[in-house]
Structure formats: structure tokens, C-alpha cells
Amino acid sequence: MAHLGQVQEALETLTQRDIAVLAICFGSPHEAREYREHYALPLDLASDSTRSLYHAYGLGQGRTRDVLRPRAILTHARLLLRGFRASETSPKQDIYQLGGDFVIDREGRIAHAYASVAGDDRAPVPALVSSAIRVL
């Protein structure tokens, strides 16, 4: 959720340039819709309950030592202190599923790829924004 919050902060910059942002979760379509509504996410959230996109983009499972790193635990503790709680509307949780960030150009080619290697490893949002603007 922390990374998604940073993406949301950059959303205005991206939408002003007609750049679409799509977040993908592996919960059901109903869970994704409820999650988006519950947290009032101003971006599209799609469901990949079979994780076919996760697999196609090479996003694998982390090991316990990768997922439960001190930095990851601290990040989640900060979210809890700020009041974030997983709700009944949250999509399924799998702490071992690694995420990633991808910029796809208008022709459907991957212009920027970042596959996470740990639970708290995400692409820097400024790099994603720069990459998205560059491929316009």
C-alpha cells in the first residue's frame, strides 16, 4: 500500500500527460472493486486472480528472508501506525508474491521493467514517471 500511495501522489502528473495507470492485484474481481472503493483509489485496479500476468511478467515468489526483511517489517509497522488496516474488502494476501512495476508504451511494448526481489523492494516512483513521460 505504501508504494501505491506514492504512485497516487504522482497520478496528477501522469494524467495531465494522458498516461494511464493500472494497478493489478491477485484477488477476485469483486475484491479488487471493493478494495478500490474502500480506499477511494483514484486509479484503475484490475484483478489477476490466476496470476497469469504475474507469471508472464516474471514476478515470482519471494523467500521468507526476502519478504520478512527488517525494512519490510518497519514499512508495514509505519502503515499500521498511520491507521492502515487490511479490511474485509482487501484482496487476498500472499506475503510471498513479489510485485513489480512496468511502463508499457503505446505500441504495447515494455519500455521499463522492474521486478521486485523482496517484499519491500519497489521501483522508485520518480523513475517510473520519467520513463512513462519519455515513451510518450
PDB file of C-alpha atoms in Angstrom:
ATOM      1  CA  MET A   1       0.000   0.000   0.000  1.00  0.00           C
ATOM      2  CA  ALA A   2       2.899   2.404   0.683  1.00  0.00           C
ATOM      3  CA  HIS A   3       4.106   2.125  -2.915  1.00  0.00           C
ATOM      4  CA  LEU A   4       0.593   2.563  -4.259  1.00  0.00           C
ATOM      5  CA  GLY A   5       0.317   5.737  -2.180  1.00  0.00           C
ATOM      6  CA  GLN A   6       3.457   7.113  -3.804  1.00  0.00           C
ATOM      7  CA  VAL A   7       2.060   6.270  -7.232  1.00  0.00           C
ATOM      8  CA  GLN A   8      -1.150   8.097  -6.327  1.00  0.00           C
ATOM      9  CA  GLU A   9       0.877  11.199  -5.438  1.00  0.00           C
ATOM     10  CA  ALA A  10       2.320  11.181  -8.975  1.00  0.00           C
ATOM     11  CA  LEU A  11      -1.029  10.487 -10.612  1.00  0.00           C
ATOM     12  CA  GLU A  12      -1.825  14.105 -11.485  1.00  0.00           C
ATOM     13  CA  THR A  13       1.500  14.500 -13.296  1.00  0.00           C
ATOM     14  CA  LEU A  14       0.761  11.363 -15.302  1.00  0.00           C
ATOM     15  CA  THR A  15      -2.899  12.024 -16.108  1.00  0.00           C
ATOM     16  CA  GLN A  16      -2.091  15.555 -17.273  1.00  0.00           C
ATOM     17  CA  ARG A  17       0.048  13.885 -19.936  1.00  0.00           C
ATOM     18  CA  ASP A  18      -2.684  11.348 -20.798  1.00  0.00           C
ATOM     19  CA  ILE A  19      -0.749   8.485 -19.192  1.00  0.00           C
ATOM     20  CA  ALA A  20      -2.928   5.730 -17.747  1.00  0.00           C
ATOM     21  CA  VAL A  21      -2.045   3.918 -14.536  1.00  0.00           C
ATOM     22  CA  LEU A  22      -3.284   0.418 -13.810  1.00  0.00           C
ATOM     23  CA  ALA A  23      -2.664  -1.438 -10.565  1.00  0.00           C
ATOM     24  CA  ILE A  24      -3.128  -5.198 -10.563  1.00  0.00           C
ATOM     25  CA  CYS A  25      -3.926  -7.393  -7.587  1.00  0.00           C
ATOM     26  CA  PHE A  26      -4.393 -11.150  -7.389  1.00  0.00           C
ATOM     27  CA  GLY A  27      -7.703 -11.080  -5.538  1.00  0.00           C
ATOM     28  CA  SER A  28     -11.013 -11.708  -7.241  1.00  0.00           C
ATOM     29  CA  PRO A  29     -12.628  -9.008  -9.413  1.00  0.00           C
ATOM     30  CA  HIS A  30     -15.122  -8.394  -6.586  1.00  0.00           C
ATOM     31  CA  GLU A  31     -12.315  -7.991  -4.027  1.00  0.00           C
ATOM     32  CA  ALA A  32     -10.443  -5.591  -6.323  1.00  0.00           C
ATOM     33  CA  ARG A  33     -13.571  -3.468  -6.845  1.00  0.00           C
ATOM     34  CA  GLU A  34     -14.374  -3.402  -3.113  1.00  0.00           C
ATOM     35  CA  TYR A  35     -10.758  -2.550  -2.227  1.00  0.00           C
ATOM     36  CA  ARG A  36     -10.669   0.302  -4.737  1.00  0.00           C
ATOM     37  CA  GLU A  37     -13.933   1.702  -3.389  1.00  0.00           C
ATOM     38  CA  HIS A  38     -12.997   1.236   0.284  1.00  0.00           C
ATOM     39  CA  TYR A  39      -9.705   3.123  -0.092  1.00  0.00           C
ATOM     40  CA  ALA A  40     -11.093   5.567  -2.698  1.00  0.00           C
ATOM     41  CA  LEU A  41      -8.249   4.786  -5.080  1.00  0.00           C
ATOM     42  CA  PRO A  42      -8.232   7.276  -7.955  1.00  0.00           C
ATOM     43  CA  LEU A  43      -6.767   4.740 -10.365  1.00  0.00           C
ATOM     44  CA  ASP A  44      -7.882   1.546 -12.012  1.00  0.00           C
ATOM     45  CA  LEU A  45      -7.352  -1.686 -10.095  1.00  0.00           C
ATOM     46  CA  ALA A  46      -7.625  -4.907 -12.070  1.00  0.00           C
ATOM     47  CA  SER A  47      -7.815  -8.476 -10.861  1.00  0.00           C
ATOM     48  CA  ASP A  48      -5.438 -11.241 -11.892  1.00  0.00           C
ATOM     49  CA  SER A  49      -6.769 -13.994  -9.646  1.00  0.00           C
ATOM     50  CA  THR A  50      -4.948 -16.688 -11.643  1.00  0.00           C
ATOM     51  CA  ARG A  51      -1.730 -14.627 -11.513  1.00  0.00           C
ATOM     52  CA  SER A  52      -1.213 -15.175 -15.235  1.00  0.00           C
ATOM     53  CA  LEU A  53       0.127 -11.620 -15.638  1.00  0.00           C
ATOM     54  CA  TYR A  54       2.377 -12.049 -12.619  1.00  0.00           C
ATOM     55  CA  HIS A  55       3.841 -15.156 -14.257  1.00  0.00           C
ATOM     56  CA  ALA A  56       4.007 -13.605 -17.752  1.00  0.00           C
ATOM     57  CA  TYR A  57       5.987 -10.662 -16.392  1.00  0.00           C
ATOM     58  CA  GLY A  58       8.301 -12.908 -14.396  1.00  0.00           C
ATOM     59  CA  LEU A  59       7.034 -11.928 -10.950  1.00  0.00           C
ATOM     60  CA  GLY A  60       7.744 -14.853  -8.693  1.00  0.00           C
ATOM     61  CA  GLN A  61       7.521 -15.819  -5.072  1.00  0.00           C
ATOM     62  CA  GLY A  62       9.935 -14.455  -2.510  1.00  0.00           C
ATOM     63  CA  ARG A  63      11.646 -16.459   0.189  1.00  0.00           C
ATOM     64  CA  THR A  64      10.904 -15.853   3.854  1.00  0.00           C
ATOM     65  CA  ARG A  65      14.189 -13.981   4.323  1.00  0.00           C
ATOM     66  CA  ASP A  66      13.329 -11.725   1.351  1.00  0.00           C
ATOM     67  CA  VAL A  67       9.804 -10.975   2.460  1.00  0.00           C
ATOM     68  CA  LEU A  68      10.378 -10.513   6.186  1.00  0.00           C
ATOM     69  CA  ARG A  69      13.384  -8.205   5.970  1.00  0.00           C
ATOM     70  CA  PRO A  70      13.671  -5.601   8.744  1.00  0.00           C
ATOM     71  CA  ARG A  71      12.927  -2.786   6.278  1.00  0.00           C
ATOM     72  CA  ALA A  72       9.718  -4.521   5.149  1.00  0.00           C
ATOM     73  CA  ILE A  73       8.582  -5.040   8.726  1.00  0.00           C
ATOM     74  CA  LEU A  74       9.302  -1.375   9.505  1.00  0.00           C
ATOM     75  CA  THR A  75       7.353  -0.236   6.439  1.00  0.00           C
ATOM     76  CA  HIS A  76       4.311  -2.259   7.498  1.00  0.00           C
ATOM     77  CA  ALA A  77       4.624  -1.033  11.094  1.00  0.00           C
ATOM     78  CA  ARG A  78       4.540   2.560   9.805  1.00  0.00           C
ATOM     79  CA  LEU A  79       1.396   1.802   7.808  1.00  0.00           C
ATOM     80  CA  LEU A  80      -0.259   0.377  10.911  1.00  0.00           C
ATOM     81  CA  LEU A  81       0.704   3.465  12.917  1.00  0.00           C
ATOM     82  CA  ARG A  82      -0.851   5.674  10.218  1.00  0.00           C
ATOM     83  CA  GLY A  83      -4.089   3.737  10.589  1.00  0.00           C
ATOM     84  CA  PHE A  84      -3.930   1.423   7.588  1.00  0.00           C
ATOM     85  CA  ARG A  85      -5.612  -1.862   8.313  1.00  0.00           C
ATOM     86  CA  ALA A  86      -6.352  -4.669   5.917  1.00  0.00           C
ATOM     87  CA  SER A  87     -10.116  -4.822   5.755  1.00  0.00           C
ATOM     88  CA  GLU A  88     -12.604  -7.456   4.796  1.00  0.00           C
ATOM     89  CA  THR A  89     -12.608  -5.817   1.367  1.00  0.00           C
ATOM     90  CA  SER A  90      -8.849  -6.242   0.925  1.00  0.00           C
ATOM     91  CA  PRO A  91      -7.848  -8.647  -1.825  1.00  0.00           C
ATOM     92  CA  LYS A  92      -6.288 -11.931  -0.788  1.00  0.00           C
ATOM     93  CA  GLN A  93      -2.919 -11.537   0.837  1.00  0.00           C
ATOM     94  CA  ASP A  94       0.100 -13.613  -0.073  1.00  0.00           C
ATOM     95  CA  ILE A  95       3.155 -12.087   1.527  1.00  0.00           C
ATOM     96  CA  TYR A  96       5.408 -14.213  -0.669  1.00  0.00           C
ATOM     97  CA  GLN A  97       4.053 -12.935  -4.005  1.00  0.00           C
ATOM     98  CA  LEU A  98       6.513 -10.369  -5.326  1.00  0.00           C
ATOM     99  CA  GLY A  99       5.299  -7.375  -7.260  1.00  0.00           C
ATOM    100  CA  GLY A 100       6.707  -5.243  -9.981  1.00  0.00           C
ATOM    101  CA  ASP A 101       6.300  -2.040 -11.917  1.00  0.00           C
ATOM    102  CA  PHE A 102       6.117  -1.787 -15.685  1.00  0.00           C
ATOM    103  CA  VAL A 103       5.789   1.039 -18.173  1.00  0.00           C
ATOM    104  CA  ILE A 104       4.119  -0.078 -21.396  1.00  0.00           C
ATOM    105  CA  ASP A 105       4.390   2.169 -24.438  1.00  0.00           C
ATOM    106  CA  ARG A 106       1.531   2.951 -26.838  1.00  0.00           C
ATOM    107  CA  GLU A 107       2.517   0.037 -29.079  1.00  0.00           C
ATOM    108  CA  GLY A 108       2.234  -2.388 -26.155  1.00  0.00           C
ATOM    109  CA  ARG A 109       5.981  -2.873 -25.662  1.00  0.00           C
ATOM    110  CA  ILE A 110       7.604  -2.906 -22.252  1.00  0.00           C
ATOM    111  CA  ALA A 111       9.553   0.352 -22.006  1.00  0.00           C
ATOM    112  CA  HIS A 112      10.569  -0.061 -18.362  1.00  0.00           C
ATOM    113  CA  ALA A 113      10.501  -3.179 -16.196  1.00  0.00           C
ATOM    114  CA  TYR A 114      11.165  -3.549 -12.503  1.00  0.00           C
ATOM    115  CA  ALA A 115      10.578  -6.927 -10.887  1.00  0.00           C
ATOM    116  CA  SER A 116      10.777  -6.801  -7.101  1.00  0.00           C
ATOM    117  CA  VAL A 117      13.262  -9.104  -5.383  1.00  0.00           C
ATOM    118  CA  ALA A 118      11.822  -8.632  -1.886  1.00  0.00           C
ATOM    119  CA  GLY A 119       8.553  -7.651  -0.253  1.00  0.00           C
ATOM    120  CA  ASP A 120       9.614  -4.043   0.274  1.00  0.00           C
ATOM    121  CA  ASP A 121      11.513  -3.670  -2.999  1.00  0.00           C
ATOM    122  CA  ARG A 122       9.694  -1.421  -5.460  1.00  0.00           C
ATOM    123  CA  ALA A 123      10.755   0.817  -8.307  1.00  0.00           C
ATOM    124  CA  PRO A 124      11.307   4.444  -7.334  1.00  0.00           C
ATOM    125  CA  VAL A 125       8.190   6.306  -8.450  1.00  0.00           C
ATOM    126  CA  PRO A 126      10.157   9.248  -9.937  1.00  0.00           C
ATOM    127  CA  ALA A 127      11.954   6.750 -12.225  1.00  0.00           C
ATOM    128  CA  LEU A 128       8.606   5.296 -13.311  1.00  0.00           C
ATOM    129  CA  VAL A 129       7.202   8.754 -14.030  1.00  0.00           C
ATOM    130  CA  SER A 130      10.297   9.762 -16.017  1.00  0.00           C
ATOM    131  CA  SER A 131      10.155   6.557 -18.014  1.00  0.00           C
ATOM    132  CA  ALA A 132       6.450   6.992 -18.757  1.00  0.00           C
ATOM    133  CA  ILE A 133       6.947  10.584 -19.913  1.00  0.00           C
ATOM    134  CA  ARG A 134       9.931   9.580 -22.054  1.00  0.00           C
ATOM    135  CA  VAL A 135       7.950   6.991 -24.052  1.00  0.00           C
ATOM    136  CA  LEU A 136       5.068   9.325 -24.897  1.00  0.00           C
TER     137      LEU A 136
END
